[in-house]
């Protein structure tokens, strides 16, 4: 079958056009009972595509028809053995990768800056995480995922690890040297799992870094909805492993996904694949050109700056140049404050902000006028606003941590109790505590709380630094494992 075909979308469209009398779920019956305000806004047609599983439209869990064909086309487009469609985003794919590649009690190496769905996978699968501290760059004010050297070193110390999990690209578009990491993993028979949520487009333009499957990853998960044109929640797992069992991966994905998938999301994956294969080169060319232009214009301002691909390559990584990380530290405002100004005053919404940066994600649907609006707003802010100088420094505390209990047991087996922070030393943490900045957990469920960690957290609480996981306005107590 050729890449210009869209078997799943075509089936759904044919079905919707037939205006079939529905005695199946969902209950809105082709949109008839959908609240009028929503239906008036969206029109009715799409609700004829919101169907349930029946032979004509195929089953996500046991595909034999159009879903099977659409997944095969996806696999061919990315050059892998098998692709699985996901309707709960990359989050569910990350969980499935842990469950498929490990058994309870195994261990996996990963960076502490992994997405929260990686922790969910660790809890569900009952594995021991072996954490690598991300590298901090105080010139660029960003963190880097594990380097090949860090991974090799960790594998030497923990040769029993079953897999290595890497986030590439990171939120900032920083891509790891996956070719080297794959070589290191495979020389030792370890599976390389890549959270490539932000990288579904990489394969389709020569000026973008190498994608995970091209670099040799055993599996990767991509949020097709983040940069390409799938609807939100539409993601894909790509599989090409001699180490992980394909049947086990299929079972794990099936276990985690709904039995009532949204067919609009599934069909949008089919269409996004055709679009990127057929027009991706041209569409991404424009996006890359505009992003590079914006990077130069923003860096020419007095108070804003963007790092370049050269900056990142000189640090041993690569950059997805379609993504803009805009450093705001010279404005005297935090990234959160500039995000608010952009949204309130200029009607421009960025994807994320931290103390130091804004992250503006370009997508395959971005337009030149979007970029111009963002850059002109920043030009205006550059002239009009002046914050009171901030002296934030991106740094990680030099605290040693030790996992003494597997996270699954902490979360699922043992009760927990709250103890005052001052009395927590010696206990085992039952929660994740993440100060912002730097956004890296100080404690993870299963780690021993040391006096040095307590001192550090007390210091943060005194300085009014927000700690995700704190119990109220300030961190006064910690949830710990109740062993008795
Ligand atoms: C690095 C990373 N991994 C995974 C995810 C989860 O992806 P999804 O929203 O598709 O579930 C995100 C979401 O932002 C992410 O940034």
XYZ file of C-alpha atoms and ligand atoms in Angstrom:
500
model
C 0.000 0.000 0.000
C 1.263 3.460 -0.867
C 1.896 6.346 1.517
C -0.753 8.495 -0.198
C -3.430 6.149 1.168
C -5.291 6.818 4.412
C -7.204 3.586 5.028
C -8.527 4.463 8.459
C -9.637 7.979 7.663
C -11.290 6.807 4.408
C -13.232 4.089 6.222
C -14.411 6.530 8.843
C -15.413 9.122 6.278
C -17.400 6.557 4.265
C -19.104 5.431 7.426
C -19.937 9.004 8.505
C -21.396 9.835 5.097
C -23.807 6.896 5.273
C -25.600 8.509 8.233
C -26.101 5.101 9.863
C -28.747 4.820 12.593
C -26.701 4.304 15.717
C -27.573 1.698 18.318
C -23.993 1.722 19.539
C -22.063 3.932 21.940
C -21.490 6.865 22.341
C -24.835 8.023 23.635
C -24.904 11.351 21.810
C -26.071 9.473 18.678
C -24.107 11.137 15.928
C -24.035 14.432 17.809
C -27.819 14.798 18.219
C -27.676 15.298 21.977
C -24.358 17.110 22.162
C -24.864 20.430 23.966
C -26.006 22.958 21.386
C -23.298 25.486 22.245
C -20.601 22.971 21.385
C -22.407 21.580 18.344
C -23.088 25.056 16.943
C -19.418 25.890 17.304
C -18.028 22.666 15.799
C -20.755 21.728 13.354
C -22.308 18.266 13.454
C -20.248 16.281 10.947
C -17.434 15.243 13.238
C -19.846 13.462 15.583
C -20.709 10.975 12.851
C -17.059 9.923 13.094
C -17.178 9.471 16.868
C -18.007 5.769 16.718
C -17.294 2.631 18.671
C -15.559 -0.614 17.776
C -17.316 -2.647 15.072
C -15.913 -4.695 12.206
C -16.141 -1.920 9.580
C -13.912 0.495 11.541
C -11.690 -2.201 13.131
C -10.449 -2.681 16.686
C -7.398 -0.946 18.145
C -6.755 -3.942 20.412
C -7.010 -6.617 17.752
C -6.620 -4.836 14.424
C -7.308 -6.788 11.253
C -8.662 -4.067 8.923
C -8.127 -0.331 8.406
C -6.339 0.217 11.747
C -3.916 -2.589 10.933
C -3.271 -1.080 7.497
C -2.833 2.434 8.923
C -0.335 1.148 11.511
C 1.560 -0.715 8.781
C 1.801 2.467 6.717
C 3.051 4.327 9.807
C 5.700 1.640 10.422
C 6.846 1.843 6.808
C 7.007 5.645 6.932
C 9.368 5.486 9.906
C 11.209 2.359 8.716
C 10.410 0.187 11.740
C 9.125 -3.320 12.353
C 5.878 -2.224 13.973
C 4.052 0.966 14.970
C 1.313 1.094 17.601
C -1.274 3.872 17.657
C -1.902 5.426 21.066
C -4.922 7.452 22.161
C -3.564 8.541 25.528
C -0.469 10.324 24.371
C 3.161 9.468 24.857
C 2.410 9.098 28.565
C 0.860 5.682 28.003
C 3.647 4.677 25.597
C 6.320 5.451 28.173
C 4.519 3.288 30.718
C 4.235 0.432 28.224
C 7.965 0.596 27.391
C 8.876 -0.034 31.047
C 6.321 -2.819 31.398
C 7.424 -4.548 28.198
C 11.178 -4.364 28.611
C 11.470 -5.239 32.310
C 10.130 -7.576 34.948
C 9.498 -6.617 38.564
C 12.818 -6.263 40.374
C 14.798 -5.382 37.218
C 16.472 -2.003 36.950
C 16.466 0.778 34.364
C 18.890 3.678 33.951
C 17.351 7.092 33.344
C 17.841 10.777 33.966
C 16.067 12.464 36.880
C 14.488 14.969 34.507
C 12.298 12.288 32.870
C 8.616 13.084 32.320
C 6.227 12.042 35.100
C 4.870 9.212 32.936
C 8.294 7.533 33.233
C 7.807 7.452 37.006
C 4.322 6.016 36.441
C 5.931 3.295 34.303
C 8.496 2.605 37.026
C 5.758 2.240 39.632
C 3.574 0.013 37.478
C 6.405 -2.246 36.347
C 8.030 -2.615 39.766
C 11.513 -1.758 38.499
C 14.356 -0.087 40.348
C 15.264 3.232 38.772
C 18.969 4.012 38.570
C 19.071 7.783 38.347
C 21.518 9.934 36.439
C 21.628 13.611 37.406
C 20.988 15.816 34.381
C 23.802 18.163 33.442
C 23.265 21.828 34.230
C 24.348 24.554 31.857
C 24.464 27.880 33.671
C 25.283 29.804 30.502
C 22.223 28.594 28.634
C 20.074 28.046 31.753
C 18.931 24.613 30.635
C 19.437 20.976 31.645
C 20.829 18.231 29.463
C 19.656 14.614 29.490
C 22.200 11.831 30.055
C 25.300 11.868 27.858
C 26.783 8.696 26.340
C 29.653 8.956 28.849
C 27.274 9.138 31.823
C 25.321 6.153 30.497
C 28.452 4.083 29.856
C 29.768 4.874 33.319
C 26.427 3.969 34.933
C 26.205 0.726 32.977
C 29.660 -0.213 34.254
C 28.494 0.362 37.818
C 25.140 -1.343 37.317
C 25.711 -4.051 34.678
C 22.488 -5.748 35.761
C 20.341 -2.883 34.348
C 17.930 -4.185 31.718
C 17.355 -0.978 29.778
C 18.310 2.663 29.350
C 15.581 5.282 29.035
C 16.466 8.606 27.385
C 14.413 11.739 26.726
C 15.382 13.091 23.322
C 14.571 15.756 22.241
C 14.112 17.415 25.602
C 11.507 20.136 26.044
C 14.166 22.567 24.809
C 14.657 20.567 21.599
C 18.034 19.201 22.697
C 18.770 15.839 21.091
C 21.153 13.310 22.645
C 23.845 11.446 20.752
C 21.571 8.457 20.321
C 23.844 6.705 17.830
C 26.549 6.451 20.474
C 24.063 5.623 23.223
C 22.522 2.831 21.105
C 26.000 1.383 20.470
C 26.799 1.459 24.183
C 23.488 -0.205 25.089
C 23.552 -2.851 22.397
C 27.170 -3.820 23.039
C 25.899 -4.902 26.475
C 22.555 -6.353 25.353
C 20.518 -3.538 26.937
C 17.396 -2.091 25.362
C 17.405 1.605 24.469
C 14.011 3.210 25.102
C 13.518 6.777 23.929
C 10.867 9.266 24.975
C 10.740 11.102 21.665
C 7.516 12.947 22.509
C 8.860 16.073 20.811
C 10.455 14.376 17.820
C 7.868 12.863 15.458
C 9.029 15.268 12.719
C 12.792 14.702 12.946
C 12.956 11.985 10.321
C 11.389 14.175 7.668
C 13.908 16.967 7.206
C 17.610 16.763 6.456
C 18.407 19.796 8.628
C 16.978 18.188 11.748
C 18.884 15.854 14.091
C 18.759 12.104 13.571
C 15.612 10.459 14.957
C 15.600 7.739 17.617
C 14.749 4.800 15.380
C 17.282 5.857 12.742
C 19.885 6.006 15.517
C 19.053 2.430 16.541
C 16.703 2.765 19.540
C 14.769 -0.420 20.342
C 11.588 1.541 20.913
C 10.548 5.158 20.958
C 7.311 6.977 21.649
C 6.346 10.089 19.727
C 3.569 12.579 20.429
C 2.389 12.917 16.855
C 0.072 15.599 18.229
C 2.871 17.837 19.498
C 4.637 18.918 16.281
C 2.753 17.093 13.523
C -0.964 17.348 12.776
C -2.574 14.635 14.903
C -5.244 15.611 17.395
C -4.213 15.907 21.054
C -3.562 12.483 22.650
C -2.541 10.984 19.290
C 0.861 9.324 19.756
C 2.753 6.384 18.314
C 5.163 3.745 19.618
C 7.743 2.595 17.089
C 9.234 -0.844 17.698
C 12.357 -2.406 16.150
C 13.966 -4.555 18.808
C 15.760 -7.876 19.039
C 15.901 -7.454 22.807
C 12.310 -6.653 23.752
C 9.493 -9.034 22.876
C 7.011 -7.528 20.420
C 4.121 -9.651 21.721
C 4.747 -8.472 25.271
C 4.804 -4.835 24.116
C 1.502 -5.409 22.292
C -0.063 -6.854 25.436
C 1.182 -4.014 27.641
C -0.122 -1.325 25.295
C -3.444 -3.103 25.084
C -3.627 -3.343 28.870
C -3.113 0.408 29.256
C -5.414 1.738 26.552
C -9.142 2.334 26.607
C -11.456 -0.099 24.848
C -13.333 2.946 23.516
C -10.649 4.797 21.555
C -11.563 8.056 19.938
C -11.621 7.297 16.208
C -11.076 10.939 15.304
C -7.728 10.755 17.106
C -6.871 7.487 15.376
C -7.831 8.845 11.951
C -5.805 11.986 12.593
C -2.716 9.788 13.079
C -3.365 8.248 9.672
C -3.674 11.699 8.069
C -0.692 13.191 9.923
C 1.472 10.335 8.636
C 0.423 10.921 5.041
C 0.946 14.656 5.378
C 4.444 14.442 6.811
C 5.547 11.803 4.291
C 4.186 13.722 1.326
C 4.626 17.344 2.329
C 6.753 17.246 5.468
C 9.957 18.295 3.744
C 8.396 21.424 2.292
C 6.324 22.323 5.357
C 9.200 21.781 7.786
C 11.524 23.746 5.517
C 9.400 26.834 6.033
C 9.056 26.269 9.765
C 12.825 25.837 10.163
C 13.496 28.949 8.096
C 11.088 31.058 10.174
C 12.427 29.648 13.441
C 16.011 30.473 12.453
C 14.918 33.955 11.423
C 13.082 34.441 14.735
C 16.102 33.189 16.668
C 18.281 35.868 15.053
C 15.730 38.655 15.539
C 15.117 37.732 19.181
C 18.834 37.470 19.971
C 19.320 40.962 18.496
C 17.055 42.399 21.235
C 18.496 43.964 24.383
C 16.866 41.626 26.881
C 16.104 38.346 25.121
C 18.342 35.698 23.636
C 18.060 32.274 21.998
C 20.795 29.672 21.858
C 21.733 28.227 18.476
C 22.407 24.763 17.103
C 26.124 25.585 17.174
C 25.898 26.293 20.919
C 24.310 22.904 21.502
C 26.590 20.942 19.168
C 29.613 22.378 20.982
C 28.244 20.704 24.127
C 28.030 17.247 22.499
C 24.300 17.328 21.724
C 22.229 18.459 18.742
C 19.301 20.851 18.415
C 15.906 20.623 16.788
C 16.089 24.084 15.266
C 12.323 24.307 14.839
C 12.046 24.912 18.573
C 12.694 28.265 20.240
C 13.984 28.499 23.784
C 13.893 32.201 24.629
C 16.044 33.234 27.576
C 14.467 36.107 29.543
C 16.930 36.540 32.406
C 18.095 39.994 31.228
C 14.538 41.368 31.328
C 14.487 41.277 35.127
C 11.329 39.161 34.879
C 10.924 35.423 35.198
C 9.797 33.354 32.244
C 6.446 32.897 34.014
C 5.927 36.667 34.148
C 6.826 37.162 30.485
C 4.501 34.272 29.613
C 1.663 36.125 31.380
C 2.482 39.427 29.670
C 2.534 37.718 26.271
C -0.796 36.064 26.925
C -2.606 39.010 28.575
C -1.301 41.890 26.493
C -0.480 40.322 23.136
C -2.750 37.274 22.879
C 0.266 35.038 22.299
C 0.529 31.756 24.211
C 3.815 29.882 24.545
C 3.967 26.185 25.384
C 5.843 26.500 28.659
C 7.913 28.765 30.834
C 10.353 28.396 33.678
C 12.229 30.998 35.685
C 14.777 31.530 32.921
C 13.128 30.672 29.634
C 10.071 30.601 27.454
C 9.578 27.648 25.167
C 7.861 28.466 21.911
C 7.001 25.310 20.015
C 6.618 25.599 16.291
C 4.449 22.982 14.658
C 4.013 21.810 11.124
C 0.969 24.103 11.058
C 2.874 27.231 12.171
C 2.554 30.272 9.969
C 4.880 33.173 9.251
C 2.363 35.579 10.758
C 2.464 33.590 14.040
C 6.215 34.026 14.259
C 5.977 37.710 13.403
C 3.392 38.212 16.130
C 5.640 36.553 18.724
C 8.757 38.467 17.676
C 6.948 41.840 17.514
C 5.482 41.245 20.971
C 8.956 40.496 22.330
C 10.311 43.614 20.568
C 7.606 45.658 22.250
C 8.220 44.111 25.674
C 11.940 44.674 25.181
C 11.312 48.422 24.961
C 8.356 48.895 27.293
C 8.954 46.668 30.296
C 11.744 46.529 32.809
C 11.540 44.093 35.708
C 13.468 44.299 38.921
C 16.648 42.321 38.436
C 16.489 38.638 39.395
C 19.487 36.712 40.559
C 18.322 33.180 39.992
C 20.976 30.602 39.248
C 20.174 27.245 37.707
C 21.900 24.702 39.884
C 21.387 21.257 41.287
C 22.195 20.598 44.914
C 25.088 18.219 45.432
C 23.019 15.812 47.479
C 23.574 12.099 47.316
C 20.397 10.053 47.149
C 19.835 6.357 47.691
C 16.864 4.278 46.583
C 16.211 1.864 49.419
C 12.744 0.683 48.452
C 11.327 -0.027 45.026
C 8.827 2.750 44.108
C 6.032 0.264 43.410
C 6.142 -1.002 47.020
C 6.170 2.550 48.373
C 3.162 3.597 46.328
C 1.109 0.397 46.238
C 2.116 -1.736 49.199
C 2.899 0.368 52.240
C 0.814 3.005 54.012
C 2.339 6.429 54.382
C 2.250 9.090 57.059
C 3.209 12.739 57.298
C 6.090 13.740 59.536
C 7.398 17.236 60.221
C 10.244 18.093 57.878
C 12.570 18.607 60.843
C 11.983 14.994 61.961
C 12.178 13.324 58.561
C 15.866 12.361 58.431
C 16.296 8.591 58.306
C 12.800 7.932 56.917
C 11.933 6.739 53.397
C 10.193 9.243 51.184
C 6.715 8.316 49.959
C 6.463 11.278 47.625
C 8.225 13.256 44.955
C 9.413 16.728 45.935
C 10.562 18.958 43.108
C 11.730 22.529 43.654
C 11.359 25.061 40.809
C 14.024 25.896 39.760
C 15.642 23.610 38.779
C 12.599 21.337 38.297
C 14.519 18.187 39.207
C 13.197 16.042 42.075
C 15.139 16.246 45.317
C 13.258 13.219 46.598
C 11.533 10.366 44.822
C 9.356 7.645 46.431
C 11.687 5.004 47.822
C 14.637 7.285 48.571
C 16.153 7.638 52.038
C 15.755 11.130 53.501
C 19.104 12.305 54.825
C 19.815 15.232 57.172
C 21.509 17.016 54.245
C 18.261 16.724 52.222
C 16.205 18.016 55.168
C 18.581 20.996 55.580
C 18.360 21.750 51.875
C 14.547 21.581 51.821
C 14.271 23.740 54.947
C 16.481 26.321 53.296
C 14.270 26.333 50.166
C 11.114 26.662 52.294
C 12.632 29.653 54.104
C 13.442 31.287 50.779
C 9.834 30.783 49.653
C 10.861 28.608 46.720
C 7.939 26.653 45.347
C 8.301 22.905 45.787
C 5.938 20.789 43.785
C 4.530 18.205 46.202
C 4.521 20.517 49.224
C 1.498 20.246 51.518
C 0.413 23.897 51.676
C 1.854 27.355 51.251
C 5.219 26.091 52.405
C 6.900 22.736 52.888
C 6.442 21.832 56.551
C 6.002 18.071 56.429
C 6.912 15.124 54.224
C 4.991 11.978 53.378
C 7.097 9.014 54.417
C 6.665 5.255 54.305
C 4.968 3.867 57.398
C 6.750 0.573 57.971
C 4.974 -0.440 61.180
C 9.323 14.798 27.306
C 7.884 14.430 27.392
N 7.540 13.146 27.473
C 6.261 12.752 27.534
C 5.252 13.668 27.525
C 3.828 13.183 27.586
O 3.304 13.245 26.306
P 1.734 13.243 26.041
O 1.229 14.581 26.435
O 1.642 12.956 24.572
O 1.168 12.156 26.875
C 5.540 15.032 27.456
C 4.458 16.028 27.487
O 4.635 17.192 27.488
C 6.895 15.436 27.383
O 7.242 16.730 27.320
